CSV table of C-alpha atoms in Angstrom, one decimal:
chain,number,residue,atom,x,y,z
S,1,MET,CA,12.7,-16.9,4.9
S,2,SER,CA,13.5,-18.6,8.1
S,3,SER,CA,16.8,-19.2,9.7
S,4,SER,CA,16.7,-22.7,8.9
S,5,THR,CA,16.3,-21.9,5.3
S,6,ARG,CA,19.3,-19.9,5.4
S,7,ALA,CA,21.3,-22.6,6.8
S,8,SER,CA,20.1,-25.2,4.4
S,9,GLY,CA,23.0,-24.5,1.9
S,10,ALA,CA,25.5,-25.2,4.5
S,11,ASP,CA,23.9,-28.4,5.7
S,12,GLY,CA,23.6,-29.7,2.1
S,13,ALA,CA,27.3,-29.3,1.6
S,14,ALA,CA,28.1,-30.9,4.9
S,15,SER,CA,26.3,-34.2,3.6
S,16,ALA,CA,28.5,-34.3,0.7
S,17,PRO,CA,32.1,-35.9,0.5
S,18,VAL,CA,34.5,-33.5,2.2
S,19,ASN,CA,37.9,-32.8,0.5
S,20,GLU,CA,40.0,-31.9,3.1
S,21,GLN,CA,42.9,-30.6,0.6
S,22,GLN,CA,40.4,-28.4,-1.2
S,23,VAL,CA,39.2,-26.7,2.2
S,24,ASN,CA,42.6,-26.3,3.7
S,25,ALA,CA,43.6,-24.6,0.6
S,26,LEU,CA,40.8,-22.1,1.1
S,27,TYR,CA,41.5,-21.5,4.5
S,28,ALA,CA,45.1,-20.6,3.5
S,29,GLN,CA,44.0,-18.4,1.1
S,30,LEU,CA,41.8,-16.6,3.6
S,31,ASP,CA,44.6,-16.5,6.2
S,32,GLN,CA,47.1,-15.2,3.3
S,33,ALA,CA,44.6,-12.4,2.3
S,34,SER,CA,43.8,-11.4,5.9
S,35,GLY,CA,47.5,-10.9,6.4
S,36,GLN,CA,47.8,-8.8,3.3
S,37,TYR,CA,45.0,-6.8,4.1
S,38,GLU,CA,46.5,-5.9,7.6
S,39,ASP,CA,49.8,-5.0,5.8
S,40,ALA,CA,47.8,-2.7,3.6
S,41,LEU,CA,46.3,-0.9,6.4
S,42,GLN,CA,49.8,-0.3,7.7
S,43,LEU,CA,50.8,1.0,4.5
S,44,ALA,CA,47.9,3.4,4.6
S,45,ARG,CA,48.8,4.7,8.1
S,46,SER,CA,52.2,5.3,7.0
S,47,GLY,CA,51.1,7.6,4.2
S,48,ASP,CA,51.6,5.3,1.3
S,49,LYS,CA,47.9,5.5,0.3
S,50,LYS,CA,48.4,4.5,-3.5
S,51,GLN,CA,50.1,1.3,-2.7
S,52,ALA,CA,47.9,0.6,0.3
S,53,ASP,CA,44.7,1.1,-2.1
S,54,GLN,CA,46.0,-1.2,-4.7
S,55,THR,CA,46.8,-3.8,-2.1
S,56,LEU,CA,43.6,-3.4,-0.5
S,57,ASP,CA,41.7,-3.9,-3.9
S,58,GLU,CA,43.8,-7.1,-4.7
S,59,THR,CA,43.0,-8.5,-1.2
S,60,LEU,CA,39.4,-8.0,-1.5
S,61,ASP,CA,39.5,-9.7,-4.8
S,62,GLN,CA,41.2,-12.7,-3.2
S,63,LEU,CA,38.8,-12.7,-0.1
S,64,LYS,CA,35.6,-12.7,-2.3
S,65,ASP,CA,37.1,-15.4,-4.6
S,66,ALA,CA,37.9,-17.7,-1.7
S,67,ALA,CA,34.5,-17.0,-0.1
S,68,ALA,CA,32.6,-17.6,-3.3
S,69,LYS,CA,34.5,-21.0,-3.6
S,70,CYS,CA,34.0,-22.0,-0.1
S,71,GLY,CA,30.1,-21.8,-0.6
S,72,ASP,CA,30.6,-24.6,-3.1
S,73,THR,CA,33.0,-26.6,-1.4
S,74,PRO,CA,31.8,-29.4,1.1
S,75,GLY,CA,33.2,-29.0,4.4
S,76,CYS,CA,34.2,-25.4,4.2
S,77,ASP,CA,32.8,-23.2,6.9
S,78,PRO,CA,31.4,-19.8,5.7
S,79,GLN,CA,31.5,-18.5,9.2
S,80,ARG,CA,35.4,-18.4,9.2
S,81,PHE,CA,35.0,-16.1,6.5
S,82,PHE,CA,32.2,-13.8,8.0
S,83,SER,CA,34.5,-13.7,11.2
S,84,VAL,CA,37.5,-12.5,9.2
S,85,PHE,CA,35.6,-9.9,7.5
S,86,ASP,CA,34.2,-8.5,10.6
S,87,HIS,CA,37.6,-8.7,12.2
S,88,LEU,CA,39.3,-6.7,9.3
S,89,LEU,CA,36.6,-4.3,9.0
S,90,ARG,CA,37.2,-3.4,12.8
S,91,LEU,CA,40.9,-2.8,12.1
S,92,LYS,CA,40.0,0.1,9.9
S,93,ASP,CA,39.2,2.4,12.8
S,94,GLY,CA,36.8,4.5,10.7
S,95,SER,CA,39.8,5.4,8.4
S,96,PHE,CA,38.0,5.1,5.1
S,97,ILE,CA,34.5,6.7,6.3
S,98,ALA,CA,34.5,9.8,4.3
S,99,GLY,CA,33.1,9.9,0.5
S,100,ASP,CA,31.8,6.2,0.7
S,101,GLU,CA,28.2,7.1,1.6
S,102,GLY,CA,26.8,8.3,-1.8
S,103,ASP,CA,23.2,7.5,-1.4
S,104,THR,CA,20.5,9.9,0.2
S,105,LEU,CA,17.1,9.2,1.5
S,106,PRO,CA,14.0,11.5,0.6
S,107,ASP,CA,14.3,14.8,2.5
S,108,THR,CA,11.8,15.2,5.2
S,109,PRO,CA,11.2,18.7,6.6
S,110,ASP,CA,13.4,19.7,9.5
S,111,ALA,CA,14.8,16.2,9.6
S,112,GLY,CA,17.8,16.2,7.7
S,113,VAL,CA,19.2,13.5,5.2
S,114,ALA,CA,20.0,10.0,6.6
S,115,GLY,CA,22.3,9.0,3.9
S,116,ASP,CA,24.8,11.8,3.0
S,117,ALA,CA,28.1,12.8,4.4
S,118,SER,CA,26.7,15.5,6.4
S,119,SER,CA,24.2,13.1,8.1
S,120,PRO,CA,24.0,12.7,11.8
S,121,VAL,CA,24.0,9.1,10.9
S,122,ILE,CA,27.6,9.5,9.4
S,123,GLN,CA,28.8,11.7,11.9
S,124,ALA,CA,27.9,9.3,14.4
S,125,LEU,CA,29.8,8.7,17.7
S,126,PRO,CA,33.6,8.0,17.4
S,127,ARG,CA,33.1,4.9,19.1
S,128,ALA,CA,30.6,3.8,16.8
S,129,GLN,CA,33.1,4.4,13.9
S,130,GLN,CA,34.7,1.3,15.4
S,131,SER,CA,31.7,-0.6,16.4
S,132,VAL,CA,29.3,0.0,13.5
S,133,THR,CA,31.1,-2.1,11.1
S,134,LEU,CA,28.0,-2.6,8.8
S,135,LEU,CA,27.7,1.3,8.2
S,136,ARG,CA,31.4,2.0,7.8
S,137,GLY,CA,34.1,1.4,5.5
S,138,HIS,CA,35.8,2.0,2.1
S,139,LYS,CA,33.9,0.1,-0.6
S,140,LEU,CA,31.9,-1.4,2.2
S,141,SER,CA,29.0,-2.6,-0.2
S,142,ASP,CA,31.6,-5.3,-1.6
S,143,LEU,CA,32.2,-6.7,1.8
S,144,ILE,CA,28.5,-6.9,2.7
S,145,ALA,CA,27.7,-9.2,-0.2
S,146,MET,CA,29.9,-11.7,1.3
S,147,ASN,CA,28.2,-11.7,4.6
S,148,GLY,CA,25.7,-14.4,4.3
S,149,PRO,CA,23.3,-13.5,7.1
S,150,VAL,CA,23.0,-10.0,6.1
S,151,LYS,CA,22.5,-10.6,2.5
S,152,ALA,CA,19.8,-13.1,3.2
S,153,ALA,CA,18.4,-10.4,5.6
S,154,LEU,CA,18.4,-7.9,3.0
S,155,GLU,CA,16.6,-10.2,0.7
S,156,GLU,CA,13.8,-10.7,3.1
S,157,TRP,CA,13.4,-6.9,3.8
S,158,LEU,CA,13.2,-6.3,0.0
S,159,THR,CA,10.7,-9.2,-0.5
S,160,TRP,CA,8.0,-10.5,1.9
S,161,LEU,CA,9.1,-8.0,4.6
S,162,ARG,CA,9.1,-5.0,2.1
S,163,PRO,CA,5.4,-3.9,3.4
S,164,GLN,CA,6.7,-4.0,7.1
S,165,LEU,CA,9.8,-2.0,6.2
S,166,MET,CA,8.0,0.7,4.5
S,167,ASN,CA,5.4,0.9,7.1
S,168,ALA,CA,8.1,1.0,9.9
S,169,TYR,CA,9.6,3.8,8.1
S,170,VAL,CA,6.4,5.7,7.7
S,171,ASN,CA,5.8,5.3,11.4
S,172,TYR,CA,9.3,6.1,12.2
S,173,GLU,CA,9.3,9.4,10.3
S,174,TYR,CA,6.1,10.8,12.2
S,175,MET,CA,7.7,9.9,15.7
S,176,ARG,CA,11.3,10.9,14.5
S,177,TYR,CA,11.2,14.2,16.3
S,178,GLU,CA,10.6,12.5,19.5
S,179,MET,CA,12.9,9.5,19.3
S,180,TRP,CA,15.9,10.8,17.4
S,181,PRO,CA,17.0,13.4,19.9
S,182,ALA,CA,17.9,10.8,22.5
S,183,TYR,CA,20.0,8.9,19.9
S,184,ARG,CA,21.5,12.3,18.9
S,185,LYS,CA,22.5,13.3,22.4
S,186,ALA,CA,24.1,9.8,23.0
S,187,ASP,CA,25.9,10.1,19.6
S,188,LEU,CA,24.5,6.9,18.3
S,189,PRO,CA,23.9,6.2,14.6
S,190,GLU,CA,20.1,6.9,13.7
S,191,ALA,CA,20.2,4.1,11.3
S,192,ILE,CA,20.6,1.6,14.2
S,193,LEU,CA,17.7,3.0,15.9
S,194,PHE,CA,15.5,2.5,12.9
S,195,GLY,CA,16.9,-0.9,12.4
S,196,ILE,CA,15.8,-2.0,15.7
S,197,LEU,CA,12.5,-0.3,15.5
S,198,ALA,CA,11.7,-1.8,12.0
S,199,LYS,CA,12.6,-5.3,13.3
S,200,GLU,CA,11.0,-5.1,17.0
S,201,SER,CA,7.6,-3.5,16.4
S,202,GLY,CA,7.4,-1.9,12.8
S,203,GLY,CA,7.0,1.3,14.5
S,204,LYS,CA,3.7,0.3,16.2
S,205,VAL,CA,4.0,2.1,19.6
S,206,HIS,CA,1.5,-0.3,21.7
S,207,ALA,CA,3.1,-3.4,20.3
S,208,VAL,CA,3.4,-6.2,23.1
S,209,SER,CA,5.0,-9.5,22.1
S,210,ARG,CA,4.2,-13.1,23.7
S,211,SER,CA,7.0,-12.8,26.0
S,212,GLY,CA,5.6,-9.6,27.5
S,213,ALA,CA,8.1,-7.1,25.7
S,214,ALA,CA,6.3,-3.8,24.9
S,215,GLY,CA,6.5,-0.8,23.1
S,216,PRO,CA,8.2,0.5,19.8
S,217,LEU,CA,11.6,-1.1,20.9
S,218,GLN,CA,10.2,-3.9,22.9
S,219,PHE,CA,11.5,-3.6,26.3
S,220,MET,CA,10.9,-6.4,28.8
S,221,TYR,CA,9.3,-4.9,32.2
S,222,SER,CA,12.5,-5.5,34.2
S,223,THR,CA,14.9,-4.1,31.8
S,224,GLY,CA,12.6,-1.1,31.2
S,225,ARG,CA,12.6,-0.3,34.9
S,226,ARG,CA,16.4,-0.7,35.0
S,227,PHE,CA,16.6,2.2,32.4
S,228,GLY,CA,13.7,4.4,34.0
S,229,LEU,CA,10.7,3.2,32.2
S,230,GLY,CA,8.1,2.7,35.0
S,231,THR,CA,4.3,2.8,35.4
S,232,VAL,CA,3.1,6.4,36.0
S,233,ASP,CA,-0.4,7.0,36.7
S,234,GLY,CA,-1.5,3.7,35.3
S,235,PHE,CA,0.5,4.4,32.1
S,236,ASP,CA,3.4,2.0,31.1
S,237,GLN,CA,6.1,4.3,30.0
S,238,ARG,CA,7.5,1.6,27.7
S,239,PHE,CA,4.8,2.8,25.1
S,240,ASP,CA,6.0,6.3,25.1
S,241,PRO,CA,8.5,6.6,21.9
S,242,ALA,CA,10.5,9.4,23.5
S,243,LEU,CA,11.1,7.7,26.7
S,244,SER,CA,11.6,4.3,25.2
S,245,ALA,CA,14.1,5.7,22.7
S,246,LYS,CA,16.1,7.5,25.7
S,247,ALA,CA,16.1,4.0,27.5
S,248,ASN,CA,17.3,2.2,24.4
S,249,ALA,CA,20.0,4.6,23.9
S,250,ALA,CA,21.2,4.3,27.5
S,251,TYR,CA,21.2,0.4,27.0
S,252,MET,CA,23.2,0.5,23.8
S,253,ASP,CA,25.7,2.9,25.3
S,254,GLU,CA,26.1,0.7,28.1
S,255,GLN,CA,26.4,-2.5,26.4
S,256,LEU,CA,28.7,-1.0,23.8
S,257,LYS,CA,31.3,-0.6,26.7
S,258,VAL,CA,30.5,-3.9,28.0
S,259,PHE,CA,31.5,-5.5,24.7
S,260,ASN,CA,34.3,-3.4,23.5
S,261,ASP,CA,32.3,-1.3,21.1
S,262,ASN,CA,31.0,-4.2,19.2
S,263,LEU,CA,27.6,-3.6,17.7
S,264,GLU,CA,26.7,-7.0,16.6
S,265,LEU,CA,27.4,-8.4,20.2
S,266,THR,CA,25.3,-5.4,21.8
S,267,LEU,CA,22.4,-6.2,19.6
S,268,ALA,CA,22.7,-9.8,20.3
S,269,ALA,CA,22.6,-9.0,24.1
S,270,TYR,CA,19.5,-6.6,23.3
S,271,ASN,CA,17.6,-9.8,22.0
S,272,GLY,CA,19.2,-12.6,23.7
S,273,GLY,CA,20.4,-11.2,27.0
S,274,GLU,CA,23.5,-9.5,28.1
S,275,GLY,CA,24.3,-12.3,30.6
S,276,ARG,CA,24.3,-15.0,28.0
S,277,VAL,CA,26.4,-13.2,25.5
S,278,ARG,CA,28.8,-11.9,28.2
S,279,ARG,CA,29.3,-15.5,29.4
S,280,LEU,CA,29.9,-16.5,25.5
S,281,VAL,CA,32.5,-13.5,25.2
S,282,ASP,CA,34.2,-14.4,28.3
S,283,GLY,CA,36.4,-11.2,28.3
S,284,ARG,CA,37.8,-11.7,24.8
S,285,ASP,CA,38.0,-8.1,23.3
S,286,ASN,CA,38.3,-8.7,19.5
S,287,ILE,CA,36.0,-11.9,19.2
S,288,SER,CA,33.5,-11.3,16.3
S,289,PHE,CA,29.6,-12.1,16.6
S,290,TYR,CA,30.4,-14.4,13.5
S,291,ASP,CA,33.0,-16.5,15.2
S,292,PRO,CA,31.4,-20.1,15.1
S,293,LYS,CA,31.9,-20.3,18.9
S,294,ILE,CA,29.6,-17.3,19.3
S,295,TYR,CA,27.4,-17.6,16.5
S,296,PHE,CA,26.2,-21.2,16.9
S,297,SER,CA,26.0,-20.9,20.7
S,298,LEU,CA,23.3,-18.2,20.2
S,299,PRO,CA,19.3,-19.2,19.8
S,300,ALA,CA,18.2,-19.2,16.3
S,301,GLU,CA,16.1,-16.1,17.1
S,302,THR,CA,19.2,-14.1,17.9
S,303,ARG,CA,21.3,-15.3,15.1
S,304,ASP,CA,18.5,-13.9,12.7
S,305,TYR,CA,17.7,-10.8,14.9
S,306,VAL,CA,21.3,-9.2,14.5
S,307,PRO,CA,21.7,-9.4,10.7
S,308,MET,CA,17.9,-8.2,10.2
S,309,VAL,CA,18.6,-5.1,12.4
S,310,LEU,CA,22.0,-4.4,10.4
S,311,ALA,CA,20.2,-4.9,7.3
S,312,ALA,CA,17.3,-2.5,8.0
S,313,ALA,CA,19.8,0.0,9.0
S,314,TRP,CA,21.8,-0.5,5.8
S,315,LEU,CA,18.7,0.1,3.8
S,316,PHE,CA,17.9,3.3,5.8
S,317,LEU,CA,21.1,4.7,4.5
S,318,HIS,CA,21.3,3.2,0.9
S,319,PRO,CA,17.5,2.5,-0.4
S,320,HIS,CA,18.5,3.4,-4.0
S,321,ARG,CA,21.2,0.8,-4.3
S,322,TYR,CA,18.3,-1.9,-3.8
S,323,HIS,CA,15.5,-0.4,-6.1
S,324,LEU,CA,13.9,1.0,-2.8
S,325,LYS,CA,12.4,4.4,-2.5
S,326,PHE,CA,11.0,5.6,0.7
S,327,PRO,CA,8.1,8.0,0.5
S,328,HIS,CA,8.4,11.7,1.1
S,329,LEU,CA,6.2,12.8,3.9
S,330,ASP,CA,5.4,16.0,5.6
S,331,VAL,CA,6.2,15.0,9.1
S,332,ARG,CA,6.3,18.6,10.7
S,333,PRO,CA,4.9,18.2,14.3
S,334,GLY,CA,1.9,20.3,15.2
S,335,HIS,CA,-1.2,20.1,17.5
S,336,ILE,CA,-5.0,19.8,17.4
S,337,VAL,CA,-7.1,21.5,20.0
S,338,LEU,CA,-10.4,19.9,20.1
S,339,GLN,CA,-13.4,22.2,19.5
S,340,ARG,CA,-15.9,19.3,20.3
S,341,PRO,CA,-15.3,16.2,22.4
S,342,ALA,CA,-13.7,13.4,20.1
S,343,SER,CA,-11.8,10.2,20.5
S,344,LEU,CA,-8.9,9.3,18.3
S,345,SER,CA,-11.2,6.7,16.5
S,346,GLU,CA,-13.5,9.6,15.7
S,347,LEU,CA,-10.9,11.8,14.4
S,348,THR,CA,-9.7,9.3,12.2
S,349,VAL,CA,-13.0,8.7,10.5
S,350,CYS,CA,-13.6,12.6,10.1
S,351,LEU,CA,-10.0,13.1,9.0
S,352,GLY,CA,-10.4,10.5,6.2
S,353,GLU,CA,-7.5,10.7,3.8
S,354,ALA,CA,-6.5,14.2,4.6
S,355,GLY,CA,-3.2,15.0,3.2
S,356,GLY,CA,-3.3,12.2,0.8
S,357,LYS,CA,-2.8,9.4,3.3
S,358,GLN,CA,-4.5,6.6,2.0
S,359,ASP,CA,-4.5,4.2,4.9
S,360,GLY,CA,-5.9,7.1,7.1
S,361,TRP,CA,-4.4,8.6,10.4
S,362,PHE,CA,-5.3,6.2,13.1
S,363,ARG,CA,-1.6,4.6,13.5
S,364,VAL,CA,-0.2,8.0,13.7
S,365,LEU,CA,-2.5,9.5,16.0
S,366,ARG,CA,-2.1,6.4,18.2
S,367,ASN,CA,1.6,6.8,18.2
S,368,LEU,CA,1.9,10.2,18.9
S,369,ASN,CA,-0.7,10.0,21.8
S,370,PRO,CA,0.3,6.9,23.4
S,371,ARG,CA,-1.2,7.8,26.9
S,372,LEU,CA,-4.8,8.0,25.5
S,373,ASN,CA,-7.4,5.2,25.0
S,374,PRO,CA,-8.1,5.7,21.3
S,375,GLN,CA,-11.8,4.7,22.1
S,376,LYS,CA,-12.3,7.4,24.9
S,377,ALA,CA,-13.6,10.7,23.8
S,378,GLN,CA,-11.3,13.6,24.9
S,379,PRO,CA,-13.0,16.7,26.2
S,380,GLU,CA,-13.3,20.1,24.3
S,381,GLY,CA,-10.2,22.1,24.5
S,382,ALA,CA,-8.0,18.9,24.9
S,383,ARG,CA,-4.5,19.4,23.1
S,384,LEU,CA,-3.6,16.3,20.9
S,385,ASN,CA,-0.4,15.6,19.1
S,386,ALA,CA,-0.7,15.5,15.4
S,387,PRO,CA,1.3,16.3,12.1
S,388,LYS,CA,1.1,19.9,11.3
S,389,VAL,CA,-0.6,19.0,8.0
S,390,LEU,CA,-3.7,17.9,10.0
S,391,GLU,CA,-4.2,21.1,11.7
S,392,LYS,CA,-6.2,22.8,8.7
S,393,ALA,CA,-7.9,19.4,7.8
S,394,TYR,CA,-9.3,19.1,11.2
S,395,ALA,CA,-10.4,22.7,11.2
S,396,ALA,CA,-12.1,22.0,7.7
S,397,SER,CA,-13.7,18.4,8.4
S,398,CYS,CA,-14.0,17.8,12.1
S,399,THR,CA,-15.3,20.7,13.8
S,400,GLY,CA,-18.8,20.6,12.6
S,401,GLY,CA,-21.2,19.2,9.9
S,402,HIS,CA,-21.7,15.8,8.4
S,403,TRP,CA,-18.1,14.1,9.2
S,404,PRO,CA,-17.9,14.5,12.9
S,405,GLU,CA,-21.6,13.4,13.2
S,406,LEU,CA,-21.0,10.2,11.2
S,407,ALA,CA,-18.0,9.5,13.2
S,408,ALA,CA,-20.0,10.0,16.5
S,409,ASP,CA,-22.7,8.0,15.4
S,410,LEU,CA,-20.5,5.1,14.1
S,411,HIS,CA,-18.6,5.3,17.5
S,412,ALA,CA,-21.7,5.2,19.6
S,413,ALA,CA,-22.6,1.9,18.1
S,414,SER,CA,-22.4,-1.2,20.1
S,415,ASP,CA,-23.2,-5.0,20.1
S,416,PRO,CA,-26.3,-6.0,22.0
S,417,THR,CA,-26.0,-6.6,25.8
S,418,MET,CA,-26.1,-10.0,27.1
S,419,PRO,CA,-29.5,-10.7,28.7
S,420,ALA,CA,-29.4,-11.0,32.7
S,421,TRP,CA,-30.9,-14.6,32.2
S,422,MET,CA,-27.6,-15.9,30.6
S,423,ARG,CA,-25.0,-17.1,33.1
S,424,MET,CA,-21.3,-17.9,32.5
S,425,ARG,CA,-20.0,-21.5,32.1
S,426,HIS,CA,-16.5,-22.6,31.3
S,427,TYR,CA,-15.0,-24.9,28.4
S,428,ARG,CA,-11.6,-26.3,28.1
S,429,VAL,CA,-10.5,-26.1,24.5
S,430,ARG,CA,-9.6,-29.5,23.1
S,431,ARG,CA,-7.1,-30.3,20.0
S,432,GLY,CA,-8.8,-29.2,16.8
S,433,ASP,CA,-11.5,-26.9,18.3
S,434,THR,CA,-11.9,-23.5,16.8
S,435,LEU,CA,-13.8,-20.5,18.5
S,436,SER,CA,-16.3,-20.3,15.6
S,437,GLY,CA,-17.1,-24.2,16.0
S,438,ILE,CA,-17.5,-23.8,19.8
S,439,VAL,CA,-20.1,-20.9,19.3
S,440,ARG,CA,-22.0,-22.9,16.8
S,441,ARG,CA,-22.2,-25.7,19.2
S,442,LEU,CA,-23.3,-23.3,21.7
S,443,GLY,CA,-26.1,-22.1,19.7
S,444,CYS,CA,-27.4,-19.0,21.6
S,445,SER,CA,-24.6,-16.4,21.2
S,446,ASN,CA,-22.4,-15.0,18.7
S,447,LEU,CA,-18.7,-15.1,17.8
S,448,ARG,CA,-18.0,-11.4,18.6
S,449,THR,CA,-19.6,-11.8,22.0
S,450,VAL,CA,-17.7,-14.8,23.0
S,451,ALA,CA,-14.4,-13.3,21.8
S,452,ARG,CA,-15.0,-10.2,23.6
S,453,MET,CA,-15.6,-12.2,26.8
S,454,ASN,CA,-12.2,-13.8,26.5
S,455,HIS,CA,-10.0,-11.2,25.1
S,456,LEU,CA,-9.7,-12.7,21.7
S,457,HIS,CA,-9.0,-10.5,18.8
S,458,PRO,CA,-9.9,-10.9,14.9
S,459,PRO,CA,-9.4,-11.9,12.2
S,460,HIS,CA,-8.0,-15.5,13.6
S,461,TYR,CA,-9.5,-15.5,17.2
S,462,ALA,CA,-6.6,-17.9,18.0
S,463,ILE,CA,-7.0,-20.6,20.7
S,464,ARG,CA,-4.7,-23.2,22.0
S,465,ALA,CA,-5.8,-26.8,23.4
S,466,GLY,CA,-6.0,-26.6,27.2
S,467,ARG,CA,-7.1,-23.0,27.5
S,468,ARG,CA,-10.2,-22.3,29.7
S,469,LEU,CA,-12.8,-20.1,27.9
S,470,LYS,CA,-15.7,-18.4,29.5
S,471,LEU,CA,-19.2,-19.2,27.8
S,472,PRO,CA,-22.5,-17.8,28.2
S,473,ARG,CA,-24.8,-20.7,29.6
S,474,CYS,CA,-28.2,-20.5,27.6
S,475,ARG,CA,-31.6,-20.8,28.8
S,476,ARG,CA,-33.3,-23.7,26.6
């Protein structure tokens, strides 16, 4: 579902005749309920919890009723409701955190539980009790349903993006021992780390975007340098999960201070640039990300990004509320000491489905050893990071016999080398061209050779009009 799809309902309402009297009545109901909500919070702080709870429940019912009617009323702006909800949640100052987080994630060895009251997520930094509005609040699930962008993001994660969410969870769990300590040290909520990782890279350490952002948390080069991610011995430290998590925690901490502990604005800055968001906020301390003057001044990508991160974080905390079950994984960290030279690719072949992992171990080994070229053989005695469950599997399957020999044989295979009599020429791609069509017209090479010459990747070998391709010049 695209951002334009989400907005279609509001656009359709805008084209219908506007009844200003109905719209103004809904806005008046919103203002009245907002004032009653603030009064109820004052009652709670003065010790009259029973009366406060009753008033809060009544107020929430009024807010939900008005918000529901707004969606069916031409001319009514739902962003006003989102902004008010966000503002009211901030007024709570974490007063109703305890006892509201009832769901738990599957246990992982030495990892804690990410959804119960003892979780470091719930015990996040005091500042985050005010800023992480999506992850805090009495009966917060009642309010989330009223936030259209987050609700739409939840649906996306639970439908066509569900495989990406599950893969991100698996990838994160195996890297958790490297990434979570930086967030824990900074007293930041783990759920937010997961939400960013799920949206940015899906937990693929070597992901690189079209704009040049790189790593599991997708740092631009200049921003990475600002937070200590450089290039050391030819290795781009943005690809290191531990270092990138440390840099991300430093960035989040810095920007939370800039934006008065407002998580949504901090996430918007992470995606759309802190300079742009700072200019929009213009020093206003309590302004909401959902305020129309902020929300609609941001790029569509950023308007989509913030609720997607928050929704992934919420699902990380409350999977069972959404018929979502994250897998139980044995993610205890360990090491493999090579008893014979092998590359990560060869290890993946000889390990097969060890431990019941049907999609194999390539991504995990790649993520845990980001400095290694997966195609380059590492020498005997090299110590590689690997889940502990692979230590016995390696000893059983990869130290000798059929499987490592098969892996080595497959790894040694190569495509034919281009003959010396073939020379290079260049071709500028025209509209409608495909790489396979160009190769067919060439008549003397193959698709994989031409793709490799131009650093194009399967399965699509995408090329754009105007691109200059290297082609072999064939002797007729």
